[in-house]
PDB file of C-alpha atoms in Angstrom:
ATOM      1  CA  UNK A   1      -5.801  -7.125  13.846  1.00  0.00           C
ATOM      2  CA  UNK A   2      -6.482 -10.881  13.877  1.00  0.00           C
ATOM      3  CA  UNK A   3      -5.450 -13.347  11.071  1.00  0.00           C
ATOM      4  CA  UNK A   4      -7.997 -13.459   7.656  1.00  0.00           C
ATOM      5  CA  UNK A   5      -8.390 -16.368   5.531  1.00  0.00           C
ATOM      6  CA  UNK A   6     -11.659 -15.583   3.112  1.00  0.00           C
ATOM      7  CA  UNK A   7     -11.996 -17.744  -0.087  1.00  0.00           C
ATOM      8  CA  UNK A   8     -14.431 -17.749  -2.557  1.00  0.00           C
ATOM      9  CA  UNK A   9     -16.660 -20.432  -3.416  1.00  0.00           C
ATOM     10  CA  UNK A  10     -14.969 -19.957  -7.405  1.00  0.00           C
ATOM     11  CA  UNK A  11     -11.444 -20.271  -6.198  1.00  0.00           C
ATOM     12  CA  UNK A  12      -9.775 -22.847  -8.203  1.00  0.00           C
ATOM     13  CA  UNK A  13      -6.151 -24.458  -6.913  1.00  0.00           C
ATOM     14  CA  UNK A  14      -5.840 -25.832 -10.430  1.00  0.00           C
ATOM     15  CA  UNK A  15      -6.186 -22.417 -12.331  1.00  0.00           C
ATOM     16  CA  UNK A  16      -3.309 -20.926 -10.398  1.00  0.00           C
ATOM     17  CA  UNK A  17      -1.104 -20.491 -13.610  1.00  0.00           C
ATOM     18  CA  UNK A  18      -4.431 -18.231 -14.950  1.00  0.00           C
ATOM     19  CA  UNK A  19      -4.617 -15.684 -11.715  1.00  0.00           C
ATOM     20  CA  UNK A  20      -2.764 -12.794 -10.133  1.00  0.00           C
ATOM     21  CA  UNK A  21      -1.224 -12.711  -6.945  1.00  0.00           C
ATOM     22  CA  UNK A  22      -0.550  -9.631  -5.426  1.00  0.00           C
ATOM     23  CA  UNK A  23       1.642  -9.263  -1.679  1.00  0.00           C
ATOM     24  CA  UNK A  24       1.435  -6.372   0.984  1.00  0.00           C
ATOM     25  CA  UNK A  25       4.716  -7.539   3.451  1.00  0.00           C
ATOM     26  CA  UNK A  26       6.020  -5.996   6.296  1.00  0.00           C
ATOM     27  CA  UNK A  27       8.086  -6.814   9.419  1.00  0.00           C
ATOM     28  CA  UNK A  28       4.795  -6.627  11.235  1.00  0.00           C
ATOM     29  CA  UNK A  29       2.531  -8.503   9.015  1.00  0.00           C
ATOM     30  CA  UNK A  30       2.246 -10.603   5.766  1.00  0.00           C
ATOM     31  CA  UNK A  31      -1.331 -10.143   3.279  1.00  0.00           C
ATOM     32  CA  UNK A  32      -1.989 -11.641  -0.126  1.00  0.00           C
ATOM     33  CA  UNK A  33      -5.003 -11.424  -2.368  1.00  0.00           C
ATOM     34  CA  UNK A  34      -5.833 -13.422  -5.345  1.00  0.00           C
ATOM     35  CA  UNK A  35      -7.421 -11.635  -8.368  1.00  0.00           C
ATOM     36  CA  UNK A  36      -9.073 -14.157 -11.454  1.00  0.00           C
ATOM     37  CA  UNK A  37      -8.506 -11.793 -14.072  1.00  0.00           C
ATOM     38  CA  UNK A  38     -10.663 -13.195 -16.719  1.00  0.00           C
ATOM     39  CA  UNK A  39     -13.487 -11.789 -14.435  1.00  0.00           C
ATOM     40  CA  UNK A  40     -11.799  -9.004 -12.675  1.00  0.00           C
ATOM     41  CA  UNK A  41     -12.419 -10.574  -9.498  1.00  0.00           C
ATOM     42  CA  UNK A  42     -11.137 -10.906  -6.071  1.00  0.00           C
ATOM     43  CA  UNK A  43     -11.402 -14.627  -5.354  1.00  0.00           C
ATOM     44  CA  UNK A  44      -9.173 -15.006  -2.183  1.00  0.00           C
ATOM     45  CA  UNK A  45      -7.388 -12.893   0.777  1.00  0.00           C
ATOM     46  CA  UNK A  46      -5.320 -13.771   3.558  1.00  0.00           C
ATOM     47  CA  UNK A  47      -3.193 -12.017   6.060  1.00  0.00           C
ATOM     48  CA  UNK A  48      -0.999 -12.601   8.643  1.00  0.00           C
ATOM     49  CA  UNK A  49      -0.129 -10.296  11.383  1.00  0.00           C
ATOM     50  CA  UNK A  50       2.160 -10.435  13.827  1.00  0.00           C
ATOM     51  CA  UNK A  51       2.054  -9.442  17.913  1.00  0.00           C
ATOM     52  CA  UNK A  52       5.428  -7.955  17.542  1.00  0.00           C
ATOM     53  CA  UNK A  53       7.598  -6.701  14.587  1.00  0.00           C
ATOM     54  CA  UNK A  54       9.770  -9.056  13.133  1.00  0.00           C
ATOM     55  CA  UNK A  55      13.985  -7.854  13.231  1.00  0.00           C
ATOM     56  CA  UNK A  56      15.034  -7.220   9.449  1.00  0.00           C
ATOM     57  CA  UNK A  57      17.716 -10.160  10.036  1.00  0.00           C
ATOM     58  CA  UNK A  58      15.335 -13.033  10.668  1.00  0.00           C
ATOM     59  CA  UNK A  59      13.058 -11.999   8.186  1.00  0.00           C
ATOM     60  CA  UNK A  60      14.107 -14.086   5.525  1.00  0.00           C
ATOM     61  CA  UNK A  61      13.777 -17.241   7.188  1.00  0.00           C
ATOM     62  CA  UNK A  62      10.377 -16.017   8.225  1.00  0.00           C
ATOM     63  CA  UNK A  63       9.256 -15.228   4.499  1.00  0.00           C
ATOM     64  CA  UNK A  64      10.810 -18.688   3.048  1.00  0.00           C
ATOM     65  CA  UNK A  65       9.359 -21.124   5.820  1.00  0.00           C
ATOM     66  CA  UNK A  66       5.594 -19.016   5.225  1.00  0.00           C
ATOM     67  CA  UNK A  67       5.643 -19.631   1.598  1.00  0.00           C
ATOM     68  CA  UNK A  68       6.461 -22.785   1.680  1.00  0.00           C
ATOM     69  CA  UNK A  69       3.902 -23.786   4.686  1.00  0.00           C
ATOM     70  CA  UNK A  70       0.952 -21.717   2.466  1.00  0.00           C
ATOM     71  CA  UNK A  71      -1.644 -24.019   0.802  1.00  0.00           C
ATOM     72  CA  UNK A  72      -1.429 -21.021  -2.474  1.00  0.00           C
ATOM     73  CA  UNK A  73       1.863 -19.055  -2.422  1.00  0.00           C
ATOM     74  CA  UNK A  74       4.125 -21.941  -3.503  1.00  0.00           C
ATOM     75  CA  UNK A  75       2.390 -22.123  -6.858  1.00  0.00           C
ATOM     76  CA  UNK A  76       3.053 -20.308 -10.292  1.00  0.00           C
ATOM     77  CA  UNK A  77       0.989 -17.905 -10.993  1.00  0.00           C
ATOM     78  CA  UNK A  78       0.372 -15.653 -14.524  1.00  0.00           C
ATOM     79  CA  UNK A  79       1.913 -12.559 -12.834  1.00  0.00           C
ATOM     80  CA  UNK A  80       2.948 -11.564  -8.997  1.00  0.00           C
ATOM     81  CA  UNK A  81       3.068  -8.190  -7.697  1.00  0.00           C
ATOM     82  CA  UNK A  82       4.503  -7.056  -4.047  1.00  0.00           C
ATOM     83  CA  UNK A  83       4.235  -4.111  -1.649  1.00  0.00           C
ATOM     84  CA  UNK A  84       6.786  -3.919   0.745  1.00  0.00           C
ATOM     85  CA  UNK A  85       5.723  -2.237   3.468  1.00  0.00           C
ATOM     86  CA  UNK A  86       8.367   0.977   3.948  1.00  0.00           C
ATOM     87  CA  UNK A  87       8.353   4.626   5.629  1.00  0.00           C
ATOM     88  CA  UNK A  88      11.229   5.640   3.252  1.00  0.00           C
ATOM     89  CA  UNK A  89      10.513   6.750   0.092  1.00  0.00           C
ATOM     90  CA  UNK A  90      11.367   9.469  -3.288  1.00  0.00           C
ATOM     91  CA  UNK A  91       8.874  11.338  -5.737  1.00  0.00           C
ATOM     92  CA  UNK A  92      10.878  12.716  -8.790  1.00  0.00           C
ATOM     93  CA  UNK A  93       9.733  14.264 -11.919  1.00  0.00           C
ATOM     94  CA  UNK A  94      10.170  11.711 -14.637  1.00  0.00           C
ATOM     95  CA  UNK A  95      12.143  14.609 -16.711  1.00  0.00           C
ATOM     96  CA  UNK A  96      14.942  14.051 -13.731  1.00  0.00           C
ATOM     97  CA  UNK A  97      15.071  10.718 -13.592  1.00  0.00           C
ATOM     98  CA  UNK A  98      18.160   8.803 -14.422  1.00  0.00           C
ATOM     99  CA  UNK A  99      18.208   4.853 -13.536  1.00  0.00           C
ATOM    100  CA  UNK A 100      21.915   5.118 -12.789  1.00  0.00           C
ATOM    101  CA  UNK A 101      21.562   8.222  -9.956  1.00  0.00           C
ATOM    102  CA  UNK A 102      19.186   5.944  -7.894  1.00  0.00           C
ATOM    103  CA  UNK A 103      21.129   5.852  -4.939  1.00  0.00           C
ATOM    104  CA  UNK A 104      21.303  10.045  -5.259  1.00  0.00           C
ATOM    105  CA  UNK A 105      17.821  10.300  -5.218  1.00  0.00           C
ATOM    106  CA  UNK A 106      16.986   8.466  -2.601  1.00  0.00           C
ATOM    107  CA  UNK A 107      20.349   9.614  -0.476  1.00  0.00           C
ATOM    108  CA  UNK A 108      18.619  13.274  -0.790  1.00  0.00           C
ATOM    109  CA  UNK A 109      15.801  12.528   1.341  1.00  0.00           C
ATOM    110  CA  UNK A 110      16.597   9.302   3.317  1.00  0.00           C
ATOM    111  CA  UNK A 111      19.841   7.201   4.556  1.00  0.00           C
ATOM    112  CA  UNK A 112      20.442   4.301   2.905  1.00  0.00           C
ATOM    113  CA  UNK A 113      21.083   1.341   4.730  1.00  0.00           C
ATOM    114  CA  UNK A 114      23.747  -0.973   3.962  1.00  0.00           C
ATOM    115  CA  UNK A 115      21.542  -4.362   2.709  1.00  0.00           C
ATOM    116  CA  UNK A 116      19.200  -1.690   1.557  1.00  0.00           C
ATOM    117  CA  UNK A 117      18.614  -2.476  -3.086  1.00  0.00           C
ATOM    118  CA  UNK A 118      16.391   0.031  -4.481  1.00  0.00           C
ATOM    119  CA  UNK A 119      13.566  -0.063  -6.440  1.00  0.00           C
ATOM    120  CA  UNK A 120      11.354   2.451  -8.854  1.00  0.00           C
ATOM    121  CA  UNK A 121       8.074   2.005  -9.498  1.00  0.00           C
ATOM    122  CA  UNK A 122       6.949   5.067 -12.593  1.00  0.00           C
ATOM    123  CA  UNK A 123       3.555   6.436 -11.699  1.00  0.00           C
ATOM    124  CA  UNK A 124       1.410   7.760 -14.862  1.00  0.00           C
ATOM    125  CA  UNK A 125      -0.331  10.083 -13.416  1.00  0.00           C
ATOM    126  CA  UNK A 126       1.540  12.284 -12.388  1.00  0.00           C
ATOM    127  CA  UNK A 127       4.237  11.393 -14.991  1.00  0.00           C
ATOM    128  CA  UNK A 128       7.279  10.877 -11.905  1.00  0.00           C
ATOM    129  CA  UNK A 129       9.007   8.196 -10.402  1.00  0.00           C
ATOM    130  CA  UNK A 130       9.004   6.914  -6.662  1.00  0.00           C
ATOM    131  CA  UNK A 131      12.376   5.463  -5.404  1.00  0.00           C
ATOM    132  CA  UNK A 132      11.966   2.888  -2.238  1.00  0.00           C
ATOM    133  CA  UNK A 133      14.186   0.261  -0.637  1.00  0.00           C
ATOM    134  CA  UNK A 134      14.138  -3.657  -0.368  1.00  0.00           C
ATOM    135  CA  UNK A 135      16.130  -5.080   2.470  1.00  0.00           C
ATOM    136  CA  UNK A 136      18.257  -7.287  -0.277  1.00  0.00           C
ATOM    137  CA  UNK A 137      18.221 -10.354   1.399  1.00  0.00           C
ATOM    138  CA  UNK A 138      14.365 -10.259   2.154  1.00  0.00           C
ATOM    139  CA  UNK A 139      14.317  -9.256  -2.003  1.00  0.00           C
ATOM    140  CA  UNK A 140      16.605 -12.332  -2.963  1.00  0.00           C
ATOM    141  CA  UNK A 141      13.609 -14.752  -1.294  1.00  0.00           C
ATOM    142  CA  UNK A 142      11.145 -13.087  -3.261  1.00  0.00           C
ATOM    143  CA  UNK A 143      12.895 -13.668  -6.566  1.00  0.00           C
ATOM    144  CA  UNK A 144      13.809 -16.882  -5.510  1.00  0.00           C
ATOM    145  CA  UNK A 145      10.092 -17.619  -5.327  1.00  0.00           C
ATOM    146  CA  UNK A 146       8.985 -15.425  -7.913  1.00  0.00           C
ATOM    147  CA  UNK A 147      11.691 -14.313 -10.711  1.00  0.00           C
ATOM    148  CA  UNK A 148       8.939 -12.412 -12.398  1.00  0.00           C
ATOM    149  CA  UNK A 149       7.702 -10.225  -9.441  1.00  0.00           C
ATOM    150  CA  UNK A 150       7.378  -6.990  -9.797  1.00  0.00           C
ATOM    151  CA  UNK A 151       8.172  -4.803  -6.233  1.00  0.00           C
ATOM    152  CA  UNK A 152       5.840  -1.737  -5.237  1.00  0.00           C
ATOM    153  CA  UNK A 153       6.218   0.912  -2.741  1.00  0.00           C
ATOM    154  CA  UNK A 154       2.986   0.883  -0.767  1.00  0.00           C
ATOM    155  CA  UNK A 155       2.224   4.689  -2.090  1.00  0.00           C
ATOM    156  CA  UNK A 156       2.249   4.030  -5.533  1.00  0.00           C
ATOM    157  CA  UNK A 157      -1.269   1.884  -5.701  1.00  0.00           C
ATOM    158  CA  UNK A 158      -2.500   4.500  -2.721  1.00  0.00           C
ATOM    159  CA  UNK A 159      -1.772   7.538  -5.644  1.00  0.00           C
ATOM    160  CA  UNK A 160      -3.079   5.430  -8.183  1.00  0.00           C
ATOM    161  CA  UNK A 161      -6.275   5.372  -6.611  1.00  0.00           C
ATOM    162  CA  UNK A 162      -6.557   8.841  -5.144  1.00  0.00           C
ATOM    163  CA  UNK A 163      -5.700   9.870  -8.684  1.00  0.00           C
ATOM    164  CA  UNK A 164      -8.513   7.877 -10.353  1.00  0.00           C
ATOM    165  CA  UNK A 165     -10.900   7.826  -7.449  1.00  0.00           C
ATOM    166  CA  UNK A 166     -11.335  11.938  -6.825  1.00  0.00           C
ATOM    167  CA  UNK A 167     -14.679  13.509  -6.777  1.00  0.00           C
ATOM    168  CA  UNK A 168     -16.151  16.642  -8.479  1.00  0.00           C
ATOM    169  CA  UNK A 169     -14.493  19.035  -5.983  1.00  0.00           C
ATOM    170  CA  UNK A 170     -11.175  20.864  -6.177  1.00  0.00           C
ATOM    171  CA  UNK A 171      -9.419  19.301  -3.643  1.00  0.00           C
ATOM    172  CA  UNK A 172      -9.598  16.147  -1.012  1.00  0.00           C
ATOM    173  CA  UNK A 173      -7.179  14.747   0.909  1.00  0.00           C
ATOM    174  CA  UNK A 174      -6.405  10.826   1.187  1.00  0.00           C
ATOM    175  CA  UNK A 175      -4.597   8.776   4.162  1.00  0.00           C
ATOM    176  CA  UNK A 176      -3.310   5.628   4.117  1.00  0.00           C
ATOM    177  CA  UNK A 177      -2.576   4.379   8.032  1.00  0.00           C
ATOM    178  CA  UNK A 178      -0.194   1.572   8.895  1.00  0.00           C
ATOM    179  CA  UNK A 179       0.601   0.656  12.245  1.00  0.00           C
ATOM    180  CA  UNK A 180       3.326   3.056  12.893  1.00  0.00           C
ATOM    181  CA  UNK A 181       3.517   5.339   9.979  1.00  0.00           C
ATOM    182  CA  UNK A 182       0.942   6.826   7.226  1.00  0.00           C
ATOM    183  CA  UNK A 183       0.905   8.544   3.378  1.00  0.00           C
ATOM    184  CA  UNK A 184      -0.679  11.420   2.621  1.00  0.00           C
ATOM    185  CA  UNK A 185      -1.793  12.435  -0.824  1.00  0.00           C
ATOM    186  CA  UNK A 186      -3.067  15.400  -1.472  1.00  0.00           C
ATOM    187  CA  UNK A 187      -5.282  16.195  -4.737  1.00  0.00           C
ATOM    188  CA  UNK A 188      -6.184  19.614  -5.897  1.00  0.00           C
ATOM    189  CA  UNK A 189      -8.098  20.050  -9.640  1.00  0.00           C
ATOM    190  CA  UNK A 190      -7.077  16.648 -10.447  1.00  0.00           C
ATOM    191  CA  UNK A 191      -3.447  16.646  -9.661  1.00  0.00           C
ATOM    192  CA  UNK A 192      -1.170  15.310  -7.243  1.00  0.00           C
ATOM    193  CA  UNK A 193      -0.105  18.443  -4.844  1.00  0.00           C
ATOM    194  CA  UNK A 194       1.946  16.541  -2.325  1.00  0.00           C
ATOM    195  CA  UNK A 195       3.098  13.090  -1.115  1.00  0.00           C
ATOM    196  CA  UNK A 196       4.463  12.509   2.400  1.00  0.00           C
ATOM    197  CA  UNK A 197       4.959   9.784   4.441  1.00  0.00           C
ATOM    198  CA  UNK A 198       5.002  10.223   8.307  1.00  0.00           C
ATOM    199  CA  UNK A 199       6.021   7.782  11.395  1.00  0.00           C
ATOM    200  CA  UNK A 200       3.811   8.369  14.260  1.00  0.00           C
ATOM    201  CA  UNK A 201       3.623   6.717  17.763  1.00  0.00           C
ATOM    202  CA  UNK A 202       0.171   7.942  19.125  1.00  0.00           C
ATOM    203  CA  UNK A 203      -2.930  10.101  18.197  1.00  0.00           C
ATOM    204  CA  UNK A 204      -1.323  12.721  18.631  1.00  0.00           C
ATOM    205  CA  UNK A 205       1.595  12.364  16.216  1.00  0.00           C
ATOM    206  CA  UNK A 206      -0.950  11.390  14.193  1.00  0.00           C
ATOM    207  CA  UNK A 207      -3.617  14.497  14.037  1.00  0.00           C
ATOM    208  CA  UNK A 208      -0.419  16.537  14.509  1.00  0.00           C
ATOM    209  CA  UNK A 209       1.129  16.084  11.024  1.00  0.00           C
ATOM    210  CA  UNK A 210      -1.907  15.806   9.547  1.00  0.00           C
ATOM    211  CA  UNK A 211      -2.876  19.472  10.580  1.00  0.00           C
ATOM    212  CA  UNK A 212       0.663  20.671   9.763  1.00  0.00           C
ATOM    213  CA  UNK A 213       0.012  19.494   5.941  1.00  0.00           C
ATOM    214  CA  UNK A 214      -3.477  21.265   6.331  1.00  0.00           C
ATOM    215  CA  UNK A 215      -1.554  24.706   7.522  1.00  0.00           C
ATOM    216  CA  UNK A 216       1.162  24.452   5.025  1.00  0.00           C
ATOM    217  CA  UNK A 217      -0.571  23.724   1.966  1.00  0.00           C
ATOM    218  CA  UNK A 218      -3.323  26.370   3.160  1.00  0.00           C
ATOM    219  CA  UNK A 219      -6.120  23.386   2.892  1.00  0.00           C
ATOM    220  CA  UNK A 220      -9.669  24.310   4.491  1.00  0.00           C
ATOM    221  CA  UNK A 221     -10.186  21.553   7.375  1.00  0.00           C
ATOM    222  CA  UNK A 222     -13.920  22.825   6.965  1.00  0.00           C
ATOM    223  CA  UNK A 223     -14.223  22.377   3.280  1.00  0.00           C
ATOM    224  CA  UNK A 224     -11.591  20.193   2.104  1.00  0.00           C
ATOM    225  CA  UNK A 225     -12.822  16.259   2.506  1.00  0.00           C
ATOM    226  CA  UNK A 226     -10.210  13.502   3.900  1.00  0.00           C
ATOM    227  CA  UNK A 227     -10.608   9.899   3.264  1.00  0.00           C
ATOM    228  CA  UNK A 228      -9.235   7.236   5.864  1.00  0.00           C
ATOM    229  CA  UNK A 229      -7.787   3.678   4.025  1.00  0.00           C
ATOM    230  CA  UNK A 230      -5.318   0.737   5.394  1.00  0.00           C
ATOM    231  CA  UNK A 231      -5.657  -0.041   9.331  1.00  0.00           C
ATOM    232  CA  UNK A 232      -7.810   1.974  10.839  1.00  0.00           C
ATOM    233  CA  UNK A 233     -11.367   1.245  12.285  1.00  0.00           C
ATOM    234  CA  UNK A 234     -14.435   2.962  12.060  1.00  0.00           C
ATOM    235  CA  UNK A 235     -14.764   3.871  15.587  1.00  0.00           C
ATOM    236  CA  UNK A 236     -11.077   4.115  17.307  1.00  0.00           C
ATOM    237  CA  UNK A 237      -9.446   7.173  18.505  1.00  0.00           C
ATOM    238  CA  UNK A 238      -7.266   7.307  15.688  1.00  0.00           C
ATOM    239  CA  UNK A 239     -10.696   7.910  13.211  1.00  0.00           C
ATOM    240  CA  UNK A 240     -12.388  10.058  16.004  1.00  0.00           C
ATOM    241  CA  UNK A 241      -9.614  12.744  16.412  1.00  0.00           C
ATOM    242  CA  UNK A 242      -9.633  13.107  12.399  1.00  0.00           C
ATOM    243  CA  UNK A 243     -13.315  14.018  12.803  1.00  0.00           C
ATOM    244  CA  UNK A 244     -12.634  16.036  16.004  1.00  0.00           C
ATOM    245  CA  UNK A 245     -10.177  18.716  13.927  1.00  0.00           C
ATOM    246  CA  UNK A 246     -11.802  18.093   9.662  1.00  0.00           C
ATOM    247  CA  UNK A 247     -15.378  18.522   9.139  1.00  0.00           C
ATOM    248  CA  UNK A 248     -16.103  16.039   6.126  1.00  0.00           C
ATOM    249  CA  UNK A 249     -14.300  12.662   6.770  1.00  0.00           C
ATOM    250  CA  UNK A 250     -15.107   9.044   4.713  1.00  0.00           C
ATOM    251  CA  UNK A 251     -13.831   5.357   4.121  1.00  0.00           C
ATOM    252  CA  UNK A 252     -12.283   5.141   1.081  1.00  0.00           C
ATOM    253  CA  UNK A 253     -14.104   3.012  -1.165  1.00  0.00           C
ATOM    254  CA  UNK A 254     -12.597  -0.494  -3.046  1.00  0.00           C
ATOM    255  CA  UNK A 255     -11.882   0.557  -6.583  1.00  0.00           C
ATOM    256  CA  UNK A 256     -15.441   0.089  -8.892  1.00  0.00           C
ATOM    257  CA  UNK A 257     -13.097  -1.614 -11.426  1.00  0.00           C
ATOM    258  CA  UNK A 258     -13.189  -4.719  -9.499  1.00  0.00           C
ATOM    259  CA  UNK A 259     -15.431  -7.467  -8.807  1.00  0.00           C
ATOM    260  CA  UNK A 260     -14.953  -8.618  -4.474  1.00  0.00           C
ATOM    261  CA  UNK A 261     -16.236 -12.016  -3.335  1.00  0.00           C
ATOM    262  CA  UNK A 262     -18.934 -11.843  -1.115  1.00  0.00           C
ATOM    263  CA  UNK A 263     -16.762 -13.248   1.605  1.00  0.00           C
ATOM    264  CA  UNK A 264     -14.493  -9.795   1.834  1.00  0.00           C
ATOM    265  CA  UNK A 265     -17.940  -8.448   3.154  1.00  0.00           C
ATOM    266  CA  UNK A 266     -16.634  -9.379   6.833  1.00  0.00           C
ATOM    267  CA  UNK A 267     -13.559  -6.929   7.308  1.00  0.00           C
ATOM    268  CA  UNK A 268     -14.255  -3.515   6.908  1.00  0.00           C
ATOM    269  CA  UNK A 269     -13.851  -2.711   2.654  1.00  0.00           C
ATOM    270  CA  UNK A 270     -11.205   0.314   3.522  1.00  0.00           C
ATOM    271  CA  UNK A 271      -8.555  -2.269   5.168  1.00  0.00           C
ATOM    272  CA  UNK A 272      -6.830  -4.211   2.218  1.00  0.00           C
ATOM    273  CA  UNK A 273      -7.779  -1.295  -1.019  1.00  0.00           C
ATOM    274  CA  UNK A 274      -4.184  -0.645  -2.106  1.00  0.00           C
ATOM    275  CA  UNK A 275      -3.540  -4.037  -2.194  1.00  0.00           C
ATOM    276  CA  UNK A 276      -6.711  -4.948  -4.686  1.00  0.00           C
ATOM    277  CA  UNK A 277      -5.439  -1.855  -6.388  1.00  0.00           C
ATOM    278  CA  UNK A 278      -1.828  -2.954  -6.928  1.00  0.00           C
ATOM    279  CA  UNK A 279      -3.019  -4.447  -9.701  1.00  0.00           C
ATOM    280  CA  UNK A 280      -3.684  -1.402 -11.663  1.00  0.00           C
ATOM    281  CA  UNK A 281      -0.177  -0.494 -11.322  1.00  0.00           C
ATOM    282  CA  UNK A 282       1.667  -3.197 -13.799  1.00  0.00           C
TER     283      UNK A 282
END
């Protein structure tokens, strides 16, 4: 994906201490949006991405020399919310959860890494917590930055908006694709059924655990609609073997909530959703 720099007409550098900024980071790419939230608006997006992933070690540097060099992420803004972009992650019932067992949690599932500090973002609906990692030196430039930023695990705006966003039927599935791993949420009557989060390397990966959620949750690849969100075009092989093996497949829509400027209208409206909707989850 090529770099994006759309900004509305509206945008004003002067009002920065009056908008929201909200980050999607990752070793292989960098996005921000700005939201004016006396209108509910989406007034600028950027993104960076990058040919090749960038180590974990040399990341900081990275981060501090890009917010610095930015014409808008140096400057002070009402309130700051940030994705980082990460495969690894814990649902728990909120009746479980204990602030001081974090690193049990998340050991349960997932190894921890040594400069690994871990986060937990509570989700309303359902009422549960999701446990992630922050490389803690990549965390420190943040806060440096920002001392009021909030982190976010990339799934928890993505169940936010399945949540809110579900039809009239009993069940639909939701996918949110990254360039080497993907969520799945599952909805059934309303309710979250299952969250997973799989690394894939090809198509086939791809379709593969896909169809194993299908079989083991008994979903009906004829009747049960899937919705495609985050970096995945319209016509690639990565949309066409969805529609090759389930019957009913969309774009996920932006959230209604929200106003978009007009310039957003040139990149596909599924890309960048979970970052608009990151909002919602403060």
């Amino acid at each position: 994906m090529h770099d994006i720099r759309f900004l509305d007409e509206t945008l004003d550098i002067h009002k920065i201490n009056s908008y929201h900024l909200s980050i999607q980071a990752g070793l292989d790419g960098f996005s921000f949006a700005i939201l004016d939230p006396g209108r509910f608006k989406y007034i600028a997006l950027k993104h960076f991405s990058y040919p090749e992933k960038i180590p974990e070690d040399k990341y900081p540097d990275h981060l501090r020399e890009l917010i610095m060099k930015d014409d808008f992420l140096p400057g002070e803004y009402d309130s700051i919310y940030c994705i980082w972009l990460n495969a690894r992650s814990t649902l728990l019932p909120s009746a479980l959860f204990d602030k001081n067992n974090l690193k049990k949690y998340f050991e349960f599932n997932h190894i921890l890494h040594d400069l690994d500090e871990l986060h937990a973002n509570h989700l309303k609906s359902p009422d549960a917590y999701l446990i992630f990692p922050v490389h803690h030196e990549i965390a420190n430039i943040f806060i440096r930055h920002y001392p009021r930023l909030k982190f976010f695990n990339q799934a928890t705006p993505f169940i936010e908006y399945a949540l809110h966003n579900v039809g009239d039927g009993t069940e639909a599935t939701y996918l949110n694709i990254y360039k080497d791993f993907f969520d799945i949420v599952v909805i059934r009557n309303h309710s979250l059924i299952l969250h997973n989060t799989f690394q894939y390397r090809n198509e086939q990966d791809f379709i593969y655990f896909i169809m194993n959620v299908f079989d083991k949750i008994q979903l009906n690849p004829g009747t049960c609609p899937v919705y495609l969100s985050g970096m995945i075009e319209k016509k690639s092989a990565m949309s066409g073997i969805v529609k090759k093996f389930i019957k009913t497949v969309h774009f996920a829509k932006p959230d209604k909530r929200f106003q978009y400027s007009h310039a957003f209208d040139r990149i596909p409206e599924h890309f960048f959703i979970h970052l608009y909707n990151l909002y919602n989850c403060g």
